[in-house]
Amino acid sequence: MVKRTSFEGDECPIARSLDAIGDWWSLLIIRDALLGARRFGEFQQSLGLAKNILTVRLRTLVDQGILQMAPASDGSAYQEYVLTPKGRGIFPILVALRQWSEEFDERPEEIATMLVDREKGKPVRRLELHSQDGRLLSAADTTLKPRPAARRARRTVSR
């Protein structure tokens, strides 16, 4: 197995996020948890993933604070995997990935499901990025700027 580079201490928040959830199995496990999967066997059946790989991915997601172990909801002796608030916070990322695929996939007709509002049954609107004053933003409308604390920390380190 190839050793993965860790981005845990990287200054880029995208790299840091990928350190926690950057492999496809982890994202698919989180997807299944959002859809209600809680037990090891449910994840394994849905994903068809080898037990050893699933075990490692679940352990990593627990270590990252994305999933937590909880007593089984049916009162049995089993443990279940439950999304934490940090894990539920990944939902918009999965929606963005889904919508990107729906827009750019070469065979969108093969996509078996669509995301709908549970209450109204209508398709969910495309995610958009808005400025604080409500303007719709594109990548060309944004830039990166250092945080004041980050600038100070870098100056301190370079002395």
PDB file of C-alpha atoms in Angstrom:
ATOM      1  CA  MET A   1       0.000   0.000   0.000  1.00  0.00           C
ATOM      2  CA  VAL A   2       1.300   3.459  -0.916  1.00  0.00           C
ATOM      3  CA  LYS A   3       1.918   5.764   2.055  1.00  0.00           C
ATOM      4  CA  ARG A   4      -0.281   8.830   1.849  1.00  0.00           C
ATOM      5  CA  THR A   5       1.136  12.307   2.405  1.00  0.00           C
ATOM      6  CA  SER A   6      -0.498  14.054   5.353  1.00  0.00           C
ATOM      7  CA  PHE A   7      -1.737  17.611   4.893  1.00  0.00           C
ATOM      8  CA  GLU A   8      -2.737  17.971   8.548  1.00  0.00           C
ATOM      9  CA  GLY A   9      -0.459  20.970   9.180  1.00  0.00           C
ATOM     10  CA  ASP A  10      -0.815  22.535   5.742  1.00  0.00           C
ATOM     11  CA  GLU A  11      -1.795  26.210   5.583  1.00  0.00           C
ATOM     12  CA  CYS A  12      -4.425  25.485   2.902  1.00  0.00           C
ATOM     13  CA  PRO A  13      -7.885  24.592   4.282  1.00  0.00           C
ATOM     14  CA  ILE A  14      -8.660  22.502   1.180  1.00  0.00           C
ATOM     15  CA  ALA A  15      -5.561  20.379   1.766  1.00  0.00           C
ATOM     16  CA  ARG A  16      -6.483  19.999   5.444  1.00  0.00           C
ATOM     17  CA  SER A  17      -9.987  18.875   4.490  1.00  0.00           C
ATOM     18  CA  LEU A  18      -8.608  16.335   2.044  1.00  0.00           C
ATOM     19  CA  ASP A  19      -6.437  14.959   4.841  1.00  0.00           C
ATOM     20  CA  ALA A  20      -9.636  14.072   6.733  1.00  0.00           C
ATOM     21  CA  ILE A  21     -11.997  13.051   3.907  1.00  0.00           C
ATOM     22  CA  GLY A  22      -9.919  12.988   0.727  1.00  0.00           C
ATOM     23  CA  ASP A  23     -10.309   9.393  -0.399  1.00  0.00           C
ATOM     24  CA  TRP A  24     -13.400   8.213  -2.238  1.00  0.00           C
ATOM     25  CA  TRP A  25     -14.233   5.437   0.216  1.00  0.00           C
ATOM     26  CA  SER A  26     -14.472   7.897   3.099  1.00  0.00           C
ATOM     27  CA  LEU A  27     -16.809  10.161   1.135  1.00  0.00           C
ATOM     28  CA  LEU A  28     -18.973   7.196   0.148  1.00  0.00           C
ATOM     29  CA  ILE A  29     -19.103   6.003   3.775  1.00  0.00           C
ATOM     30  CA  ILE A  30     -20.230   9.497   4.815  1.00  0.00           C
ATOM     31  CA  ARG A  31     -22.797   9.505   1.992  1.00  0.00           C
ATOM     32  CA  ASP A  32     -24.193   6.195   3.252  1.00  0.00           C
ATOM     33  CA  ALA A  33     -24.231   7.465   6.858  1.00  0.00           C
ATOM     34  CA  LEU A  34     -26.214  10.517   5.717  1.00  0.00           C
ATOM     35  CA  LEU A  35     -28.636   8.104   4.046  1.00  0.00           C
ATOM     36  CA  GLY A  36     -29.068   6.186   7.312  1.00  0.00           C
ATOM     37  CA  ALA A  37     -26.402   3.448   7.376  1.00  0.00           C
ATOM     38  CA  ARG A  38     -25.090   2.893  10.892  1.00  0.00           C
ATOM     39  CA  ARG A  39     -23.653  -0.608  11.128  1.00  0.00           C
ATOM     40  CA  PHE A  40     -20.491  -2.098   9.687  1.00  0.00           C
ATOM     41  CA  GLY A  41     -22.479  -4.658   7.695  1.00  0.00           C
ATOM     42  CA  GLU A  42     -24.683  -1.967   6.154  1.00  0.00           C
ATOM     43  CA  PHE A  43     -21.644  -0.049   4.926  1.00  0.00           C
ATOM     44  CA  GLN A  44     -20.021  -3.223   3.641  1.00  0.00           C
ATOM     45  CA  GLN A  45     -23.154  -4.349   1.794  1.00  0.00           C
ATOM     46  CA  SER A  46     -23.705  -0.956   0.195  1.00  0.00           C
ATOM     47  CA  LEU A  47     -20.082  -0.377  -0.828  1.00  0.00           C
ATOM     48  CA  GLY A  48     -18.863  -3.920  -1.475  1.00  0.00           C
ATOM     49  CA  LEU A  49     -15.658  -2.930   0.286  1.00  0.00           C
ATOM     50  CA  ALA A  50     -13.225  -5.445   1.795  1.00  0.00           C
ATOM     51  CA  LYS A  51     -13.585  -5.684   5.580  1.00  0.00           C
ATOM     52  CA  ASN A  52      -9.994  -4.616   6.257  1.00  0.00           C
ATOM     53  CA  ILE A  53     -10.288  -1.473   4.115  1.00  0.00           C
ATOM     54  CA  LEU A  54     -13.684  -0.580   5.574  1.00  0.00           C
ATOM     55  CA  THR A  55     -12.327  -1.077   9.100  1.00  0.00           C
ATOM     56  CA  VAL A  56      -9.428   1.315   8.443  1.00  0.00           C
ATOM     57  CA  ARG A  57     -11.670   3.950   6.833  1.00  0.00           C
ATOM     58  CA  LEU A  58     -14.248   3.806   9.637  1.00  0.00           C
ATOM     59  CA  ARG A  59     -11.515   4.050  12.279  1.00  0.00           C
ATOM     60  CA  THR A  60     -10.021   7.077  10.509  1.00  0.00           C
ATOM     61  CA  LEU A  61     -13.421   8.793  10.312  1.00  0.00           C
ATOM     62  CA  VAL A  62     -13.923   8.167  14.039  1.00  0.00           C
ATOM     63  CA  ASP A  63     -10.393   9.460  14.788  1.00  0.00           C
ATOM     64  CA  GLN A  64     -11.134  12.576  12.702  1.00  0.00           C
ATOM     65  CA  GLY A  65     -14.321  13.224  14.715  1.00  0.00           C
ATOM     66  CA  ILE A  66     -16.570  12.727  11.667  1.00  0.00           C
ATOM     67  CA  LEU A  67     -18.210   9.566  13.012  1.00  0.00           C
ATOM     68  CA  GLN A  68     -18.595   8.399  16.586  1.00  0.00           C
ATOM     69  CA  MET A  69     -19.363   5.026  18.060  1.00  0.00           C
ATOM     70  CA  ALA A  70     -22.685   4.698  19.877  1.00  0.00           C
ATOM     71  CA  PRO A  71     -24.665   1.830  21.412  1.00  0.00           C
ATOM     72  CA  ALA A  72     -26.964   0.202  18.872  1.00  0.00           C
ATOM     73  CA  SER A  73     -30.291   1.987  18.570  1.00  0.00           C
ATOM     74  CA  ASP A  74     -32.147  -1.344  18.796  1.00  0.00           C
ATOM     75  CA  GLY A  75     -30.725  -2.081  22.259  1.00  0.00           C
ATOM     76  CA  SER A  76     -28.543  -4.967  21.045  1.00  0.00           C
ATOM     77  CA  ALA A  77     -24.914  -5.371  22.103  1.00  0.00           C
ATOM     78  CA  TYR A  78     -23.662  -3.960  18.792  1.00  0.00           C
ATOM     79  CA  GLN A  79     -22.063  -0.555  18.288  1.00  0.00           C
ATOM     80  CA  GLU A  80     -23.149   1.778  15.524  1.00  0.00           C
ATOM     81  CA  TYR A  81     -21.415   4.551  13.616  1.00  0.00           C
ATOM     82  CA  VAL A  82     -23.186   7.878  14.000  1.00  0.00           C
ATOM     83  CA  LEU A  83     -22.336  11.127  12.242  1.00  0.00           C
ATOM     84  CA  THR A  84     -21.136  13.942  14.476  1.00  0.00           C
ATOM     85  CA  PRO A  85     -21.953  17.587  13.744  1.00  0.00           C
ATOM     86  CA  LYS A  86     -18.579  17.709  11.942  1.00  0.00           C
ATOM     87  CA  GLY A  87     -19.673  14.733   9.837  1.00  0.00           C
ATOM     88  CA  ARG A  88     -23.092  16.206   9.055  1.00  0.00           C
ATOM     89  CA  GLY A  89     -21.251  19.368   7.958  1.00  0.00           C
ATOM     90  CA  ILE A  90     -19.941  17.408   4.968  1.00  0.00           C
ATOM     91  CA  PHE A  91     -23.446  17.250   3.453  1.00  0.00           C
ATOM     92  CA  PRO A  92     -23.063  20.445   1.352  1.00  0.00           C
ATOM     93  CA  ILE A  93     -19.742  19.124   0.002  1.00  0.00           C
ATOM     94  CA  LEU A  94     -21.437  15.939  -1.172  1.00  0.00           C
ATOM     95  CA  VAL A  95     -24.278  17.956  -2.700  1.00  0.00           C
ATOM     96  CA  ALA A  96     -21.733  20.102  -4.568  1.00  0.00           C
ATOM     97  CA  LEU A  97     -19.964  16.976  -5.884  1.00  0.00           C
ATOM     98  CA  ARG A  98     -23.291  15.487  -6.918  1.00  0.00           C
ATOM     99  CA  GLN A  99     -24.415  18.639  -8.720  1.00  0.00           C
ATOM    100  CA  TRP A 100     -21.051  18.952 -10.467  1.00  0.00           C
ATOM    101  CA  SER A 101     -21.398  15.370 -11.732  1.00  0.00           C
ATOM    102  CA  GLU A 102     -24.996  15.930 -12.826  1.00  0.00           C
ATOM    103  CA  GLU A 103     -23.875  18.947 -14.857  1.00  0.00           C
ATOM    104  CA  PHE A 104     -20.666  17.611 -16.399  1.00  0.00           C
ATOM    105  CA  ASP A 105     -21.003  13.831 -16.500  1.00  0.00           C
ATOM    106  CA  GLU A 106     -20.792  12.425 -20.037  1.00  0.00           C
ATOM    107  CA  ARG A 107     -23.772  10.110 -19.370  1.00  0.00           C
ATOM    108  CA  PRO A 108     -26.071  11.913 -16.903  1.00  0.00           C
ATOM    109  CA  GLU A 109     -28.969   9.670 -17.916  1.00  0.00           C
ATOM    110  CA  GLU A 110     -27.203   6.826 -16.080  1.00  0.00           C
ATOM    111  CA  ILE A 111     -27.417   8.661 -12.744  1.00  0.00           C
ATOM    112  CA  ALA A 112     -30.066   6.663 -10.886  1.00  0.00           C
ATOM    113  CA  THR A 113     -31.283   9.227  -8.361  1.00  0.00           C
ATOM    114  CA  MET A 114     -31.942  12.914  -7.944  1.00  0.00           C
ATOM    115  CA  LEU A 115     -31.776  14.993  -4.800  1.00  0.00           C
ATOM    116  CA  VAL A 116     -35.171  16.329  -3.770  1.00  0.00           C
ATOM    117  CA  ASP A 117     -36.628  18.284  -0.868  1.00  0.00           C
ATOM    118  CA  ARG A 118     -38.153  15.610   1.391  1.00  0.00           C
ATOM    119  CA  GLU A 119     -41.139  17.800   2.337  1.00  0.00           C
ATOM    120  CA  LYS A 120     -42.074  19.082  -1.142  1.00  0.00           C
ATOM    121  CA  GLY A 121     -40.627  16.336  -3.355  1.00  0.00           C
ATOM    122  CA  LYS A 122     -39.090  18.960  -5.664  1.00  0.00           C
ATOM    123  CA  PRO A 123     -35.476  18.923  -6.910  1.00  0.00           C
ATOM    124  CA  VAL A 124     -32.987  20.834  -4.772  1.00  0.00           C
ATOM    125  CA  ARG A 125     -31.734  24.086  -6.313  1.00  0.00           C
ATOM    126  CA  ARG A 126     -28.138  24.295  -7.445  1.00  0.00           C
ATOM    127  CA  LEU A 127     -25.726  25.434  -4.744  1.00  0.00           C
ATOM    128  CA  GLU A 128     -24.531  28.979  -5.235  1.00  0.00           C
ATOM    129  CA  LEU A 129     -21.883  31.122  -3.601  1.00  0.00           C
ATOM    130  CA  HIS A 130     -23.053  34.568  -2.519  1.00  0.00           C
ATOM    131  CA  SER A 131     -21.199  37.579  -1.147  1.00  0.00           C
ATOM    132  CA  GLN A 132     -22.191  39.001   2.215  1.00  0.00           C
ATOM    133  CA  ASP A 133     -24.360  41.548   0.385  1.00  0.00           C
ATOM    134  CA  GLY A 134     -26.122  38.780  -1.584  1.00  0.00           C
ATOM    135  CA  ARG A 135     -24.367  39.024  -4.974  1.00  0.00           C
ATOM    136  CA  LEU A 136     -23.828  35.736  -6.821  1.00  0.00           C
ATOM    137  CA  LEU A 137     -20.082  35.028  -6.996  1.00  0.00           C
ATOM    138  CA  SER A 138     -17.935  33.023  -9.429  1.00  0.00           C
ATOM    139  CA  ALA A 139     -14.288  32.041  -8.986  1.00  0.00           C
ATOM    140  CA  ALA A 140     -13.289  35.219 -10.863  1.00  0.00           C
ATOM    141  CA  ASP A 141     -15.098  37.284  -8.220  1.00  0.00           C
ATOM    142  CA  THR A 142     -13.057  35.882  -5.328  1.00  0.00           C
ATOM    143  CA  THR A 143      -9.457  35.994  -4.147  1.00  0.00           C
ATOM    144  CA  LEU A 144      -7.444  34.758  -1.180  1.00  0.00           C
ATOM    145  CA  LYS A 145      -6.025  37.097   1.392  1.00  0.00           C
ATOM    146  CA  PRO A 146      -3.957  36.224   4.461  1.00  0.00           C
ATOM    147  CA  ARG A 147      -5.612  36.202   7.840  1.00  0.00           C
ATOM    148  CA  PRO A 148      -4.035  38.761  10.169  1.00  0.00           C
ATOM    149  CA  ALA A 149      -3.197  36.041  12.722  1.00  0.00           C
ATOM    150  CA  ALA A 150      -1.566  33.893  10.004  1.00  0.00           C
ATOM    151  CA  ARG A 151       0.680  36.793   8.972  1.00  0.00           C
ATOM    152  CA  ARG A 152       1.789  37.344  12.569  1.00  0.00           C
ATOM    153  CA  ALA A 153       2.457  33.623  13.081  1.00  0.00           C
ATOM    154  CA  ARG A 154       4.636  33.467   9.961  1.00  0.00           C
ATOM    155  CA  ARG A 155       6.674  36.521  11.055  1.00  0.00           C
ATOM    156  CA  THR A 156       7.243  34.977  14.473  1.00  0.00           C
ATOM    157  CA  VAL A 157       8.449  31.708  12.944  1.00  0.00           C
ATOM    158  CA  SER A 158      10.889  33.408  10.553  1.00  0.00           C
ATOM    159  CA  ARG A 159      12.808  35.274  13.297  1.00  0.00           C
TER     160      ARG A 159
END
